[in-house]
mmCIF file of C-alpha atoms and ligand atoms in Angstrom:
data_model
loop_
_atom_site.group_PDB
_atom_site.id
_atom_site.type_symbol
_atom_site.label_atom_id
_atom_site.label_comp_id
_atom_site.label_asym_id
_atom_site.label_seq_id
_atom_site.Cartn_x
_atom_site.Cartn_y
_atom_site.Cartn_z
ATOM 1 C CA MET T 1 82.637 230.620 195.779
ATOM 2 C CA ASN T 2 85.414 231.281 198.213
ATOM 3 C CA PRO T 3 85.498 228.299 200.567
ATOM 4 C CA ALA T 4 86.661 230.529 203.420
ATOM 5 C CA SER T 5 83.425 232.494 203.327
ATOM 6 C CA ALA T 6 81.207 229.518 202.525
ATOM 7 C CA SER T 7 80.528 228.484 206.080
ATOM 8 C CA SER T 8 79.047 231.852 207.013
ATOM 9 C CA ASP T 9 76.155 231.229 204.578
ATOM 10 C CA VAL T 10 72.995 230.071 206.327
ATOM 11 C CA ALA T 11 70.009 228.246 204.834
ATOM 12 C CA VAL T 12 68.054 230.412 202.381
ATOM 13 C CA PRO T 13 64.546 230.121 200.887
ATOM 14 C CA TRP T 14 64.626 227.681 197.963
ATOM 15 C CA SER T 15 64.220 229.374 194.571
ATOM 16 C CA HIS T 16 65.326 226.792 191.965
ATOM 17 C CA ARG T 17 62.809 225.161 189.645
ATOM 18 C CA HIS T 18 65.446 222.650 188.477
ATOM 19 C CA LEU T 19 68.313 220.735 190.035
ATOM 20 C CA VAL T 20 70.754 220.371 187.158
ATOM 21 C CA GLY T 21 73.914 220.489 189.237
ATOM 22 C CA ILE T 22 75.605 221.684 192.418
ATOM 23 C CA GLU T 23 77.326 224.438 190.451
ATOM 24 C CA PRO T 24 74.335 226.829 190.333
ATOM 25 C CA LEU T 25 73.590 226.336 194.056
ATOM 26 C CA SER T 26 74.871 228.564 196.857
ATOM 27 C CA ALA T 27 76.045 227.130 200.172
ATOM 28 C CA GLY T 28 72.744 228.398 201.591
ATOM 29 C CA ASP T 29 70.759 226.463 198.947
ATOM 30 C CA ILE T 30 72.683 223.275 199.743
ATOM 31 C CA ARG T 31 72.011 223.728 203.451
ATOM 32 C CA THR T 32 68.304 224.305 202.787
ATOM 33 C CA LEU T 33 68.122 221.070 200.818
ATOM 34 C CA LEU T 34 70.053 219.070 203.420
ATOM 35 C CA ALA T 35 67.876 220.424 206.226
ATOM 36 C CA LYS T 36 64.779 219.432 204.252
ATOM 37 C CA ALA T 37 66.266 215.933 203.815
ATOM 38 C CA VAL T 38 66.710 215.650 207.587
ATOM 39 C CA GLU T 39 63.055 216.611 207.982
ATOM 40 C CA TYR T 40 62.096 213.708 205.689
ATOM 41 C CA GLU T 41 64.376 211.132 207.308
ATOM 42 C CA GLY T 42 61.757 209.249 209.294
ATOM 43 C CA VAL T 43 59.314 208.957 206.433
ATOM 44 C CA SER T 44 62.011 207.945 203.950
ATOM 45 C CA THR T 45 62.987 204.699 205.607
ATOM 46 C CA SER T 46 60.440 203.818 208.267
ATOM 47 C CA ARG T 47 57.186 202.131 207.304
ATOM 48 C CA ALA T 48 55.850 203.149 210.714
ATOM 49 C CA VAL T 49 55.782 206.792 209.590
ATOM 50 C CA PRO T 50 52.960 207.376 207.111
ATOM 51 C CA LYS T 51 53.617 208.750 203.621
ATOM 52 C CA ARG T 52 53.698 212.513 203.280
ATOM 53 C CA GLN T 53 51.309 214.329 200.948
ATOM 54 C CA ASP T 54 53.851 216.933 199.750
ATOM 55 C CA LEU T 55 53.660 215.751 196.127
ATOM 56 C CA HIS T 56 50.075 214.499 196.172
ATOM 57 C CA GLY T 57 48.535 215.068 192.715
ATOM 58 C CA LYS T 58 51.960 215.620 191.101
ATOM 59 C CA VAL T 59 53.484 213.419 188.418
ATOM 60 C CA VAL T 60 57.192 212.524 188.404
ATOM 61 C CA VAL T 61 58.777 210.748 185.432
ATOM 62 C CA ASN T 62 62.052 208.848 185.665
ATOM 63 C CA LEU T 63 63.685 209.135 182.222
ATOM 64 C CA PHE T 64 66.815 206.983 182.273
ATOM 65 C CA TYR T 65 69.081 206.669 179.241
ATOM 66 C CA GLU T 66 71.861 204.939 181.189
ATOM 67 C CA ASP T 67 71.867 201.918 183.482
ATOM 68 C CA SER T 68 71.125 202.534 187.123
ATOM 69 C CA THR T 69 70.130 200.501 190.147
ATOM 70 C CA ARG T 70 70.364 202.691 193.246
ATOM 71 C CA THR T 71 69.610 206.095 191.779
ATOM 72 C CA ARG T 72 66.580 205.030 189.817
ATOM 73 C CA ALA T 73 65.031 203.002 192.641
ATOM 74 C CA SER T 74 65.807 205.784 195.077
ATOM 75 C CA PHE T 75 64.067 208.493 193.010
ATOM 76 C CA ARG T 76 61.093 206.214 192.491
ATOM 77 C CA LEU T 77 60.702 205.440 196.174
ATOM 78 C CA ALA T 78 61.317 209.069 197.131
ATOM 79 C CA ALA T 79 58.509 210.258 194.847
ATOM 80 C CA SER T 80 56.192 207.513 196.144
ATOM 81 C CA ARG T 81 56.877 208.375 199.792
ATOM 82 C CA LEU T 82 55.702 211.916 198.976
ATOM 83 C CA SER T 83 52.521 210.538 197.315
ATOM 84 C CA ALA T 84 53.398 211.527 193.734
ATOM 85 C CA ASP T 85 52.371 209.400 190.746
ATOM 86 C CA VAL T 86 55.562 207.975 189.244
ATOM 87 C CA LEU T 87 56.270 206.759 185.743
ATOM 88 C CA ASP T 88 59.489 204.847 184.981
ATOM 89 C CA MET T 89 60.890 205.104 181.453
ATOM 90 C CA SER T 90 64.128 203.863 179.963
ATOM 91 C CA ALA T 91 65.720 204.281 176.549
ATOM 92 C CA SER T 92 65.367 200.631 175.628
ATOM 93 C CA GLY T 93 61.725 199.757 175.136
ATOM 94 C CA SER T 94 60.752 203.353 174.274
ATOM 95 C CA SER T 95 60.825 205.361 171.033
ATOM 96 C CA VAL T 96 64.356 206.482 171.908
ATOM 97 C CA SER T 97 65.521 203.205 170.404
ATOM 98 C CA LYS T 98 63.729 204.339 167.185
ATOM 99 C CA GLY T 99 65.801 207.523 167.037
ATOM 100 C CA GLU T 100 63.666 210.072 168.899
ATOM 101 C CA THR T 101 65.745 212.880 170.443
ATOM 102 C CA LEU T 102 65.900 213.540 174.177
ATOM 103 C CA VAL T 103 64.070 216.845 173.818
ATOM 104 C CA ASP T 104 61.285 215.354 171.659
ATOM 105 C CA THR T 105 60.796 212.492 174.096
ATOM 106 C CA ALA T 106 60.721 214.889 177.041
ATOM 107 C CA ARG T 107 58.273 217.283 175.340
ATOM 108 C CA ASN T 108 55.930 214.419 174.569
ATOM 109 C CA ILE T 109 56.078 213.181 178.124
ATOM 110 C CA GLU T 110 55.515 216.700 179.389
ATOM 111 C CA ALA T 111 52.412 217.014 177.201
ATOM 112 C CA MET T 112 50.837 214.289 179.356
ATOM 113 C CA GLY T 113 50.854 216.676 182.320
ATOM 114 C CA VAL T 114 54.115 215.905 184.040
ATOM 115 C CA ASP T 115 55.449 218.091 186.862
ATOM 116 C CA THR T 116 59.025 216.834 187.157
ATOM 117 C CA ILE T 117 61.357 214.837 184.919
ATOM 118 C CA VAL T 118 64.267 213.015 186.556
ATOM 119 C CA CYS T 119 66.836 212.426 183.839
ATOM 120 C CA ARG T 120 69.974 210.313 183.509
ATOM 121 C CA HIS T 121 71.892 210.562 180.243
ATOM 122 C CA SER T 122 75.357 209.730 178.913
ATOM 123 C CA GLN T 123 75.753 213.232 177.451
ATOM 124 C CA SER T 124 77.254 215.935 179.689
ATOM 125 C CA GLY T 125 74.850 218.884 179.720
ATOM 126 C CA ALA T 126 71.760 216.791 178.916
ATOM 127 C CA ALA T 127 69.846 217.911 182.008
ATOM 128 C CA LEU T 128 70.494 221.583 181.354
ATOM 129 C CA GLN T 129 69.452 221.174 177.732
ATOM 130 C CA LEU T 130 66.259 219.506 178.841
ATOM 131 C CA ALA T 131 65.548 222.218 181.401
ATOM 132 C CA SER T 132 65.767 224.878 178.705
ATOM 133 C CA HIS T 133 63.262 223.073 176.451
ATOM 134 C CA VAL T 134 60.503 221.976 178.820
ATOM 135 C CA SER T 135 58.377 223.958 181.224
ATOM 136 C CA CYS T 136 58.231 221.308 183.952
ATOM 137 C CA SER T 137 61.008 220.839 186.539
ATOM 138 C CA VAL T 138 64.113 218.806 185.731
ATOM 139 C CA VAL T 139 66.303 216.907 188.178
ATOM 140 C CA ASN T 140 69.670 215.654 186.980
ATOM 141 C CA ALA T 141 70.263 212.023 187.976
ATOM 142 C CA GLY T 142 73.704 212.025 186.305
ATOM 143 C CA ASP T 143 74.705 213.573 182.956
ATOM 144 C CA GLY T 144 77.783 212.018 181.342
ATOM 145 C CA GLN T 145 80.950 213.064 183.128
ATOM 146 C CA HIS T 146 79.453 216.351 184.251
ATOM 147 C CA GLU T 147 77.369 216.291 187.462
ATOM 148 C CA HIS T 148 75.405 214.002 189.747
ATOM 149 C CA PRO T 149 74.019 216.496 192.254
ATOM 150 C CA THR T 150 71.873 214.209 194.401
ATOM 151 C CA GLN T 151 74.830 211.849 194.914
ATOM 152 C CA ALA T 152 76.950 214.739 196.232
ATOM 153 C CA LEU T 153 74.094 215.863 198.476
ATOM 154 C CA LEU T 154 73.579 212.384 199.929
ATOM 155 C CA ASP T 155 77.318 212.098 200.481
ATOM 156 C CA ALA T 156 77.244 215.449 202.300
ATOM 157 C CA LEU T 157 74.295 214.327 204.437
ATOM 158 C CA THR T 158 76.129 211.095 205.318
ATOM 159 C CA LEU T 159 79.249 213.028 206.302
ATOM 160 C CA ALA T 160 77.270 215.530 208.329
ATOM 161 C CA LYS T 161 75.402 212.844 210.246
ATOM 162 C CA ARG T 162 78.454 210.711 210.975
ATOM 163 C CA LEU T 163 80.777 213.601 211.801
ATOM 164 C CA GLY T 164 78.279 215.638 213.824
ATOM 165 C CA ARG T 165 77.739 218.528 211.405
ATOM 166 C CA THR T 166 73.958 218.434 210.896
ATOM 167 C CA ASP T 167 73.565 221.590 212.962
ATOM 168 C CA GLY T 168 74.200 224.160 210.237
ATOM 169 C CA PHE T 169 76.010 221.827 207.822
ATOM 170 C CA ASP T 170 79.260 223.725 208.258
ATOM 171 C CA PHE T 171 82.112 221.515 207.034
ATOM 172 C CA SER T 172 85.003 223.824 207.863
ATOM 173 C CA GLY T 173 87.945 221.949 209.358
ATOM 174 C CA LEU T 174 87.031 218.719 207.548
ATOM 175 C CA THR T 175 89.164 217.152 204.819
ATOM 176 C CA VAL T 176 87.745 214.602 202.407
ATOM 177 C CA ALA T 177 89.769 212.484 199.984
ATOM 178 C CA ILE T 178 88.158 211.423 196.714
ATOM 179 C CA VAL T 179 90.089 208.516 195.246
ATOM 180 C CA GLY T 180 90.199 206.877 191.843
ATOM 181 C CA ASP T 181 88.901 207.760 188.404
ATOM 182 C CA ILE T 182 88.326 211.456 188.961
ATOM 183 C CA ALA T 183 88.554 212.349 185.275
ATOM 184 C CA HIS T 184 85.403 210.500 184.229
ATOM 185 C CA SER T 185 83.439 210.924 187.424
ATOM 186 C CA ARG T 186 80.374 213.130 187.679
ATOM 187 C CA VAL T 187 80.241 212.064 191.334
ATOM 188 C CA ALA T 188 83.689 213.591 191.907
ATOM 189 C CA ARG T 189 82.772 216.830 190.137
ATOM 190 C CA SER T 190 79.569 217.338 192.132
ATOM 191 C CA ASN T 191 81.281 216.327 195.376
ATOM 192 C CA ILE T 192 84.113 218.795 194.879
ATOM 193 C CA LEU T 193 81.629 221.624 194.349
ATOM 194 C CA CYS T 194 79.403 220.596 197.248
ATOM 195 C CA LEU T 195 82.166 219.978 199.794
ATOM 196 C CA THR T 196 84.082 223.182 199.057
ATOM 197 C CA LYS T 197 80.897 225.259 199.123
ATOM 198 C CA LEU T 198 80.177 223.835 202.591
ATOM 199 C CA GLY T 199 83.698 224.767 203.719
ATOM 200 C CA ALA T 200 85.542 221.398 203.580
ATOM 201 C CA LYS T 201 88.922 220.783 201.985
ATOM 202 C CA VAL T 202 89.166 218.149 199.244
ATOM 203 C CA VAL T 203 92.154 216.038 198.251
ATOM 204 C CA LEU T 204 91.844 214.257 194.914
ATOM 205 C CA VAL T 205 93.928 211.092 194.665
ATOM 206 C CA GLY T 206 94.499 208.904 191.628
ATOM 207 C CA PRO T 207 96.852 207.969 188.826
ATOM 208 C CA PRO T 208 97.867 210.976 186.690
ATOM 209 C CA THR T 209 96.014 209.462 183.709
ATOM 210 C CA LEU T 210 92.736 209.641 185.634
ATOM 211 C CA LEU T 211 93.338 212.893 187.483
ATOM 212 C CA PRO T 212 93.712 216.047 185.375
ATOM 213 C CA LYS T 213 95.879 218.737 187.021
ATOM 214 C CA THR T 214 93.264 221.304 186.034
ATOM 215 C CA MET T 215 90.975 219.950 188.760
ATOM 216 C CA ALA T 216 93.065 221.604 191.481
ATOM 217 C CA GLY T 217 91.669 224.897 192.732
ATOM 218 C CA PRO T 218 90.679 226.805 195.867
ATOM 219 C CA GLY T 219 90.220 224.189 198.588
ATOM 220 C CA VAL T 220 91.094 221.344 196.195
ATOM 221 C CA GLU T 221 94.491 219.623 196.178
ATOM 222 C CA ILE T 222 95.812 216.914 193.906
ATOM 223 C CA ALA T 223 97.859 213.955 195.140
ATOM 224 C CA HIS T 224 99.044 210.627 193.782
ATOM 225 C CA ASP T 225 100.159 208.862 196.956
ATOM 226 C CA LEU T 226 97.158 207.455 198.814
ATOM 227 C CA ASP T 227 99.292 206.260 201.750
ATOM 228 C CA ALA T 228 100.512 209.803 202.368
ATOM 229 C CA VAL T 229 96.996 211.260 202.193
ATOM 230 C CA LEU T 230 95.032 208.731 204.281
ATOM 231 C CA PRO T 231 96.302 209.711 207.759
ATOM 232 C CA LYS T 232 95.254 213.338 207.169
ATOM 233 C CA VAL T 233 91.642 212.958 206.115
ATOM 234 C CA ASP T 234 88.303 212.604 207.930
ATOM 235 C CA ALA T 235 86.609 210.703 205.121
ATOM 236 C CA VAL T 236 87.545 208.880 201.967
ATOM 237 C CA ASN T 237 85.214 208.507 199.004
ATOM 238 C CA MET T 238 86.308 205.619 196.761
ATOM 239 C CA LEU T 239 85.268 205.822 193.113
ATOM 240 C CA ARG T 240 84.768 203.082 190.577
ATOM 241 C CA VAL T 241 86.999 203.071 187.521
ATOM 242 C CA GLN T 242 84.540 204.028 184.765
ATOM 243 C CA PHE T 243 85.731 201.468 182.241
ATOM 244 C CA GLU T 244 82.760 202.267 179.991
ATOM 245 C CA ARG T 245 84.028 205.854 179.582
ATOM 246 C CA LEU T 246 87.703 204.967 178.945
ATOM 247 C CA SER T 247 88.947 205.079 175.370
ATOM 248 C CA GLY T 248 92.079 203.020 176.189
ATOM 249 C CA PRO T 249 93.928 201.545 179.163
ATOM 250 C CA ALA T 250 94.552 204.188 181.851
ATOM 251 C CA PHE T 251 96.896 202.045 183.976
ATOM 252 C CA PRO T 252 99.127 199.022 183.343
ATOM 253 C CA SER T 253 97.007 196.399 185.112
ATOM 254 C CA GLN T 254 94.135 196.108 187.577
ATOM 255 C CA ARG T 255 96.580 194.510 190.007
ATOM 256 C CA GLU T 256 98.803 197.564 189.906
ATOM 257 C CA TYR T 257 95.805 199.873 190.301
ATOM 258 C CA THR T 258 94.732 197.996 193.449
ATOM 259 C CA ALA T 259 98.286 198.017 194.798
ATOM 260 C CA LEU T 260 98.443 201.817 194.514
ATOM 261 C CA TYR T 261 94.861 203.006 194.928
ATOM 262 C CA GLY T 262 92.810 200.137 196.363
ATOM 263 C CA LEU T 263 91.451 200.674 199.880
ATOM 264 C CA THR T 264 92.536 197.632 201.879
ATOM 265 C CA THR T 265 92.382 196.856 205.602
ATOM 266 C CA ARG T 266 96.130 197.167 205.733
ATOM 267 C CA ARG T 267 96.097 200.591 204.137
ATOM 268 C CA LEU T 268 93.199 201.774 206.293
ATOM 269 C CA ALA T 269 95.232 200.984 209.419
ATOM 270 C CA GLN T 270 97.228 204.193 208.760
ATOM 271 C CA ALA T 271 94.094 206.353 208.758
ATOM 272 C CA LYS T 272 92.385 208.147 211.647
ATOM 273 C CA PRO T 273 90.516 205.466 213.640
ATOM 274 C CA ARG T 274 87.096 207.002 212.882
ATOM 275 C CA ILE T 275 87.707 207.734 209.210
ATOM 276 C CA LEU T 276 84.521 207.435 207.170
ATOM 277 C CA VAL T 277 84.690 205.151 204.142
ATOM 278 C CA MET T 278 82.253 205.990 201.353
ATOM 279 C CA HIS T 279 81.539 204.679 197.861
ATOM 280 C CA PRO T 280 78.727 205.766 195.505
ATOM 281 C CA GLY T 281 78.310 202.237 194.093
ATOM 282 C CA PRO T 282 78.380 200.113 192.103
ATOM 283 C CA MET T 283 81.522 198.753 193.786
ATOM 284 C CA ASN T 284 84.150 196.676 192.085
ATOM 285 C CA ARG T 285 85.081 194.687 195.171
ATOM 286 C CA GLY T 286 88.733 193.719 195.113
ATOM 287 C CA LEU T 287 89.651 196.493 192.673
ATOM 288 C CA GLU T 288 89.151 199.906 194.296
ATOM 289 C CA ILE T 289 87.944 198.557 197.652
ATOM 290 C CA GLU T 290 88.506 195.366 199.631
ATOM 291 C CA SER T 291 85.365 193.593 200.808
ATOM 292 C CA ALA T 292 86.479 193.704 204.448
ATOM 293 C CA VAL T 293 86.670 197.512 204.199
ATOM 294 C CA ALA T 294 83.405 197.906 202.295
ATOM 295 C CA ASP T 295 81.600 195.858 204.946
ATOM 296 C CA GLY T 296 83.705 197.018 207.905
ATOM 297 C CA PRO T 297 83.000 199.373 210.820
ATOM 298 C CA ASN T 298 84.242 202.530 209.079
ATOM 299 C CA SER T 299 82.030 201.969 206.059
ATOM 300 C CA ALA T 300 79.062 204.292 205.562
ATOM 301 C CA ILE T 301 78.169 202.819 202.176
ATOM 302 C CA LEU T 302 74.700 201.542 203.055
ATOM 303 C CA GLU T 303 73.985 204.679 205.066
ATOM 304 C CA GLN T 304 74.704 206.621 201.880
ATOM 305 C CA VAL T 305 71.997 204.636 200.124
ATOM 306 C CA ALA T 306 69.507 205.229 202.945
ATOM 307 C CA ASN T 307 70.334 208.945 203.046
ATOM 308 C CA GLY T 308 69.861 209.082 199.283
ATOM 309 C CA LEU T 309 66.168 208.534 199.717
ATOM 310 C CA ALA T 310 65.746 211.496 202.059
ATOM 311 C CA VAL T 311 67.878 213.718 199.820
ATOM 312 C CA ARG T 312 65.857 212.806 196.729
ATOM 313 C CA MET T 313 62.609 213.434 198.569
ATOM 314 C CA ALA T 314 63.938 216.876 199.469
ATOM 315 C CA ALA T 315 65.107 217.581 195.913
ATOM 316 C CA LEU T 316 61.815 216.478 194.352
ATOM 317 C CA ALA T 317 59.687 218.380 196.861
ATOM 318 C CA LEU T 318 61.682 221.590 196.572
ATOM 319 C CA VAL T 319 61.896 221.786 192.769
ATOM 320 C CA THR T 320 58.371 220.500 192.091
ATOM 321 C CA ASN T 321 56.746 222.895 194.512
ATOM 322 C CA THR T 322 58.762 225.963 193.384
HETATM 323 C C1 NCD R 401 77.583 206.554 189.996
HETATM 324 C C2 NCD R 401 77.120 207.062 188.662
HETATM 325 O O1 NCD R 401 76.314 206.448 187.984
HETATM 326 O O2 NCD R 401 77.583 208.125 188.317
HETATM 327 N N1 NCD R 401 76.744 205.666 190.636
HETATM 328 C C3 NCD R 401 75.596 206.076 191.236
HETATM 329 O O3 NCD R 401 74.871 206.919 190.768
HETATM 330 N N2 NCD R 401 75.304 205.535 192.436
HETATM 331 C C4 NCD R 401 78.991 206.137 189.988
HETATM 332 C C5 NCD R 401 79.416 205.020 189.084
HETATM 333 O O4 NCD R 401 78.718 204.606 188.171
HETATM 334 O O5 NCD R 401 80.538 204.571 189.283
#
């Protein structure tokens, strides 16, 4: 998609039975989903607004092969707020630990009359594989280093709300820095696709060992000097170093990493006063982000979590009812 033409796309009728990534979505699809999330906002976080019936009688299964706190709880609550029946399953404690394959597990679950499977897996491509083997809907809750579409969508919703872009979700003129371990991050990959499709520019910042040159492209620049980038951007999305996906040390020491790429109060002083600070969690406080920044006035980190609920309600409703 050419980012220059992206912003002319308006919301379109939803036609996807699965949400395996941002890649297959058009700018219009993304806008449709974000608009639906806005519609669900009240019911997602306020107990005063009664549950919606949009998924009444439907069954949603959370199938998580990797650890998760936010994403799993968020999908569960989202499905409940839409009145679906929800089943939570994880690899440990199921037959997966006895050697059953992902597809076999999913087919067996599907045989119990499931409408949507929400899947997190350490293998890139797992969600797509699942979608091609089951007849129910599949939502990708993170597949290896590949994509994490609902995280990118909740980041986009947070940006839009804070920067006044909810009317049409047109991000042209905005620049977002994504900082840290880009190489191993499915959050970065989905964010790059989502932001550029909505018309924003993206600057990727990190040590060369964690930032492949091949990630540059239309609307996407690569940089290694965070201090030079910060004054130019409207938002900064700080990523965790994915130590569990590293095969060896990617930088000399954690101290050096923080000195070059950690977001500190001192460093933030060079940024635009209203810069938005985001982080998908879990945070390594003191490594990629200083506590005072994470909890400070520019931080939108807890808003991201709250917006995640509305986005996941939208994703579940749209794919399940298509
Ligand atoms: C991210 C993930 O699991 O990809 N977290 C999340 O979903 N909120 C990022 C991370 O683990 O660093």
